[in-house]
Amino acid sequence: MRVVMLGPPGAGKGTQAVQLAGRLGVPHISTGDMFRQATQDQSPLGQQVRSYLEQGLLVPDELVIQVVERRLNEPDCQKGFVLDGFPRTLAQAQALDRFLQQQGQPLDAVVLLEVPDELIVERITGRRLDPQTGQIYHLRYNPPPPEVASRLVQRSDDTEETCRRRLNKYHRETEPLVPYYQQQGVLRRVDGTLSPQEVTQRILEALGVK
Ligand code: ADP
Ligand code: ADP
C-alpha cells in the first residue's frame, strides 16, 4: 500500500506513520528525519539543507524531489511505503504523481491528520526525541519512561517562534494539497486531536486495513 501522511507540523504524522508502516510491513519515509540525519552526518546534503531546517523554511522543491525519488527507487519501496512530511508543496505532489504514474503504481490514500492551530504550539514545544531509538515523546501527552528521560533531545526548530513560521508555511504551501488529493478521490480525513491509539484505529479503518 502506498500512503501519504498529511497535516500541520505536530499533527502526529511521525507518531502515526511508524505505527502504520509497522502494520503494513512497508518502509516509513520521513523527509524531515532524512534531512536531520544528513545534517548530523555533515554530508553535502546536510550542508545544503541545514539553514532551511533551522529557520523553519521549506527546502527547495528540486532538492527534496531528488532525495525522495532516489529513496523510492530502492527495492524495499516496491511493496509500498508510508511517506511522512512529503509532499509539502503542489510542485512536490505533481512530481510524486508523475513518478508513481511512470511505475504504474499510484497512491492508494492520503491521510490528513486534522489538528487545529491552537493545539499545535503545545504539541511542538513539548516534543522530545530519543536519539537512540528515534521514539517520539511528549512531556505531557506521551511522557517518556524515567530511564530514558535524561537522554532525550529537543529539535532545534521546535521553538515557539519557528513553530509559528512552519505553521504559516503549512497553511500557504501545503494546505492546497487537500483539494488536490480530494479531487483525486484519495483523501482520508482523520481527527488528530484524539489519543494516539484512537487516531491509529481511525486511520486503519479509513484505509480499510483489518
Ligand atoms: P514536522 O514533523 O514538524 O512536520 P519535519 O520533520 O517533517 O517537521 O520537517 C522538518 C523540516 O525539514 C521542515 O521544517 C523543512 O525545513 C524540512 N522539510 C521536511 N520535509 C520537507 C519537504 N517535503 N519540503 C521542504 N522541506 C521539507
Ligand atoms: P509530526 O510528525 O506531524 O510533526 P509528531 O508525531 O512528531 O508530529 O507529534 C508531535 C508531538 O505531539 C510529539 O511530541 C508527539 O508525542 C505528540 N503527539 C502525537 N500524537 C498525539 C496525540 N494524538 N495526542 C497528543 N499528543 C500527540
Coordinates of C-alpha atoms and ligand atoms in Angstrom, one line a residue:
M1 CA 0.0 0.0 0.0
R2 CA 1.3 3.5 -0.9
V3 CA 0.2 6.1 1.6
V4 CA 1.0 9.8 2.3
M5 CA 0.6 11.3 5.8
L6 CA -0.5 15.0 5.5
G7 CA -1.1 17.5 8.2
P8 CA 0.4 20.5 10.0
P9 CA 3.7 20.3 12.0
G10 CA 3.0 18.5 15.2
A11 CA -0.2 16.8 14.0
G12 CA 1.2 13.4 14.8
K13 CA 2.4 12.3 11.3
G14 CA 5.6 10.7 12.6
T15 CA 3.9 9.0 15.5
Q16 CA 1.2 7.5 13.3
A17 CA 3.5 6.8 10.3
V18 CA 5.6 4.5 12.5
Q19 CA 2.5 2.5 13.6
L20 CA 1.1 2.3 10.1
A21 CA 4.3 1.3 8.4
G22 CA 4.8 -1.4 11.0
R23 CA 1.3 -2.7 10.5
L24 CA 1.5 -2.6 6.7
G25 CA 5.1 -4.0 6.6
V26 CA 6.4 -1.2 4.4
P27 CA 9.1 1.4 5.0
H28 CA 8.4 4.7 6.8
I29 CA 10.0 7.5 4.8
S30 CA 10.3 10.8 6.6
T31 CA 12.0 13.6 4.7
G32 CA 12.4 15.6 8.0
D33 CA 14.3 12.6 9.5
M34 CA 16.4 12.2 6.4
F35 CA 17.4 15.9 6.4
R36 CA 18.1 15.9 10.1
Q37 CA 20.3 12.8 9.7
A38 CA 22.2 14.4 6.8
T39 CA 22.7 17.5 8.9
Q40 CA 24.2 15.4 11.8
D41 CA 26.4 13.5 9.4
Q42 CA 27.6 16.8 7.9
S43 CA 27.1 15.3 4.5
P44 CA 26.9 17.6 1.4
L45 CA 23.1 17.3 1.5
G46 CA 23.2 18.2 5.2
Q47 CA 25.1 21.4 4.4
Q48 CA 22.6 22.3 1.7
V49 CA 19.5 21.9 4.0
R50 CA 20.7 23.0 7.4
S51 CA 19.8 26.7 7.3
Y52 CA 16.3 25.9 5.9
L53 CA 15.6 23.5 8.8
E54 CA 16.9 25.8 11.4
Q55 CA 14.8 28.7 10.2
G56 CA 11.6 26.6 9.7
L57 CA 11.7 27.3 5.9
L58 CA 11.0 24.7 3.2
V59 CA 13.9 23.1 1.5
P60 CA 13.7 23.9 -2.3
D61 CA 11.5 21.5 -4.3
E62 CA 14.1 20.2 -6.7
L63 CA 16.3 19.1 -3.9
V64 CA 13.5 17.4 -1.9
I65 CA 12.1 15.7 -5.0
Q66 CA 15.6 14.3 -5.9
V67 CA 16.1 12.9 -2.4
V68 CA 12.7 11.3 -2.3
E69 CA 12.8 9.8 -5.8
R70 CA 16.2 8.2 -5.0
R71 CA 14.7 6.7 -1.9
L72 CA 11.6 5.4 -3.6
N73 CA 13.7 3.7 -6.2
E74 CA 15.2 1.4 -3.6
P75 CA 13.9 -2.1 -3.7
D76 CA 12.1 -2.1 -0.3
C77 CA 9.7 0.5 -1.6
Q78 CA 8.3 -1.8 -4.3
K79 CA 5.7 -3.2 -1.9
G80 CA 4.7 0.2 -0.8
F81 CA 5.6 3.0 1.7
V82 CA 4.3 5.5 4.2
L83 CA 5.5 9.0 3.2
D84 CA 5.7 11.4 6.2
G85 CA 6.4 15.1 5.5
F86 CA 6.4 14.8 1.7
P87 CA 4.9 16.2 -0.4
R88 CA 4.6 19.6 1.1
T89 CA 4.0 21.7 -2.0
L90 CA 1.9 21.4 -5.1
A91 CA 5.1 21.0 -7.2
Q92 CA 6.2 18.1 -5.0
A93 CA 2.8 16.4 -5.2
Q94 CA 2.8 16.7 -9.0
A95 CA 6.4 15.3 -9.2
L96 CA 5.3 12.4 -7.0
D97 CA 2.3 11.7 -9.2
R98 CA 4.4 11.7 -12.3
F99 CA 7.0 9.4 -10.7
L100 CA 4.4 6.9 -9.5
Q101 CA 2.5 7.0 -12.8
Q102 CA 5.6 6.0 -14.6
Q103 CA 5.8 3.0 -12.4
G104 CA 2.1 2.3 -12.8
Q105 CA 1.7 2.5 -9.0
P106 CA -0.4 5.4 -8.0
L107 CA -1.1 6.4 -4.4
D108 CA -3.7 4.4 -2.5
A109 CA -4.5 7.0 0.1
V110 CA -3.6 10.4 1.6
V111 CA -4.3 10.5 5.4
L112 CA -5.0 14.1 6.5
L113 CA -4.5 14.5 10.3
E114 CA -6.7 17.4 11.3
V115 CA -5.5 19.3 14.4
P116 CA -6.4 23.0 15.0
D117 CA -3.7 25.6 15.2
E118 CA -4.3 26.3 18.9
L119 CA -3.1 22.8 19.8
I120 CA 0.0 22.8 17.5
V121 CA 2.3 25.1 19.5
E122 CA 1.9 23.0 22.7
R123 CA 2.4 19.7 20.7
I124 CA 5.6 21.1 19.1
T125 CA 7.2 22.7 22.2
G126 CA 6.6 19.6 24.3
R127 CA 8.0 17.2 21.7
R128 CA 11.1 15.3 22.7
L129 CA 13.1 12.6 20.8
D130 CA 15.1 9.6 21.9
P131 CA 18.3 9.8 19.8
Q132 CA 19.0 6.1 20.4
T133 CA 15.6 4.7 19.2
G134 CA 14.1 7.5 17.3
Q135 CA 11.0 7.2 19.5
I136 CA 8.8 10.4 19.7
Y137 CA 7.6 11.5 23.1
H138 CA 5.7 14.5 24.5
L139 CA 6.4 15.8 28.0
R140 CA 2.7 15.9 28.8
Y141 CA 0.8 13.7 26.3
N142 CA 3.3 10.8 25.9
P143 CA 5.7 11.1 28.8
P144 CA 9.0 9.1 28.5
P145 CA 9.9 6.4 30.9
P146 CA 12.3 7.7 33.6
E147 CA 15.2 5.6 32.4
V148 CA 15.3 7.4 29.0
A149 CA 14.3 10.8 30.2
S150 CA 17.9 12.1 30.7
R151 CA 19.0 11.3 27.1
L152 CA 16.0 12.9 25.3
V153 CA 16.7 15.8 22.9
Q154 CA 14.6 18.7 21.6
R155 CA 14.7 19.5 17.9
S156 CA 16.4 22.9 17.4
D157 CA 13.4 24.0 15.3
D158 CA 10.8 23.1 17.9
T159 CA 10.7 26.6 19.4
E160 CA 7.5 28.6 19.6
E161 CA 8.8 31.2 17.0
T162 CA 9.9 28.6 14.4
C163 CA 6.8 26.6 15.0
R164 CA 4.6 29.6 14.1
R165 CA 6.6 30.1 10.9
R166 CA 6.3 26.5 10.0
L167 CA 2.5 26.6 10.6
N168 CA 2.3 29.6 8.3
K169 CA 4.2 27.8 5.6
Y170 CA 1.8 24.8 6.1
H171 CA -1.3 27.0 5.5
R172 CA 0.2 28.7 2.5
E173 CA 2.1 26.0 0.7
T174 CA 0.9 22.6 1.9
E175 CA -2.8 23.1 2.5
P176 CA -3.6 23.4 -1.2
L177 CA -2.8 19.7 -1.4
V178 CA -6.0 19.0 0.4
P179 CA -8.3 19.9 -2.5
Y180 CA -5.7 18.5 -4.9
Y181 CA -6.0 15.0 -3.3
Q182 CA -9.7 15.3 -2.6
Q183 CA -10.2 15.7 -6.4
Q184 CA -8.2 12.6 -7.0
G185 CA -10.5 10.7 -4.5
V186 CA -7.7 9.5 -2.3
L187 CA -8.1 11.9 0.7
R188 CA -9.0 10.4 4.1
R189 CA -9.7 12.9 6.9
V190 CA -8.9 11.8 10.4
D191 CA -9.4 13.7 13.7
G192 CA -5.8 14.1 15.0
T193 CA -6.9 15.5 18.4
L194 CA -7.9 12.1 19.8
S195 CA -5.5 9.9 21.7
P196 CA -2.6 8.4 19.7
Q197 CA -4.2 4.9 19.9
E198 CA -7.6 6.2 18.8
V199 CA -6.0 8.0 15.9
T200 CA -4.2 4.8 14.8
Q201 CA -7.5 3.0 14.9
R202 CA -9.3 5.6 12.8
I203 CA -6.5 5.6 10.2
L204 CA -6.7 1.8 9.9
E205 CA -10.4 2.0 9.5
A206 CA -10.2 4.8 6.9
L207 CA -7.7 2.7 4.9
G208 CA -9.8 -0.5 5.2
V209 CA -7.0 -2.3 7.0
K210 CA -8.3 -5.0 9.3
Ligands
ADP1 P1 7.3 18.3 11.4 O1 7.4 16.9 11.9 O2 7.3 19.3 12.5 O3 6.1 18.4 10.4 P2 9.5 17.6 9.6 O4 10.4 16.7 10.5 O5 8.6 16.8 8.7 O6 8.6 18.5 10.5 O7 10.4 18.6 8.8 C1 11.3 19.4 9.4 C2 11.9 20.4 8.4 O8 12.5 19.7 7.3 C3 10.9 21.3 7.8 O9 10.6 22.5 8.6 C4 11.6 21.7 6.5 O10 12.6 22.7 6.7 C5 12.3 20.4 6.1 N1 11.4 19.6 5.2 C6 11.0 18.3 5.5 N2 10.2 17.8 4.5 C7 10.2 18.7 3.6 C8 9.6 18.9 2.3 N3 8.8 17.9 1.8 N4 9.8 20.0 1.6 C9 10.5 21.0 2.0 N5 11.1 21.0 3.2 C10 11.0 19.9 4.0
ADP2 P1 4.5 15.5 13.2 O1 5.4 14.4 12.7 O2 3.2 15.7 12.5 O3 5.3 16.8 13.4 P2 4.7 14.1 15.8 O4 4.3 12.7 15.5 O5 6.2 14.3 15.9 O6 4.1 15.1 14.7 O7 4.0 14.6 17.1 C1 4.2 15.9 17.6 C2 4.1 15.8 19.1 O8 2.8 15.6 19.6 C3 5.0 14.7 19.8 O9 5.5 15.2 21.0 C4 4.0 13.6 20.0 O10 4.4 12.8 21.1 C5 2.7 14.3 20.3 N1 1.5 13.6 19.8 C6 1.4 12.9 18.7 N2 0.2 12.4 18.5 C7 -0.5 12.9 19.6 C8 -1.9 12.8 20.0 N3 -2.8 12.0 19.3 N4 -2.3 13.4 21.1 C9 -1.4 14.1 21.9 N5 -0.1 14.3 21.5 C10 0.3 13.7 20.4

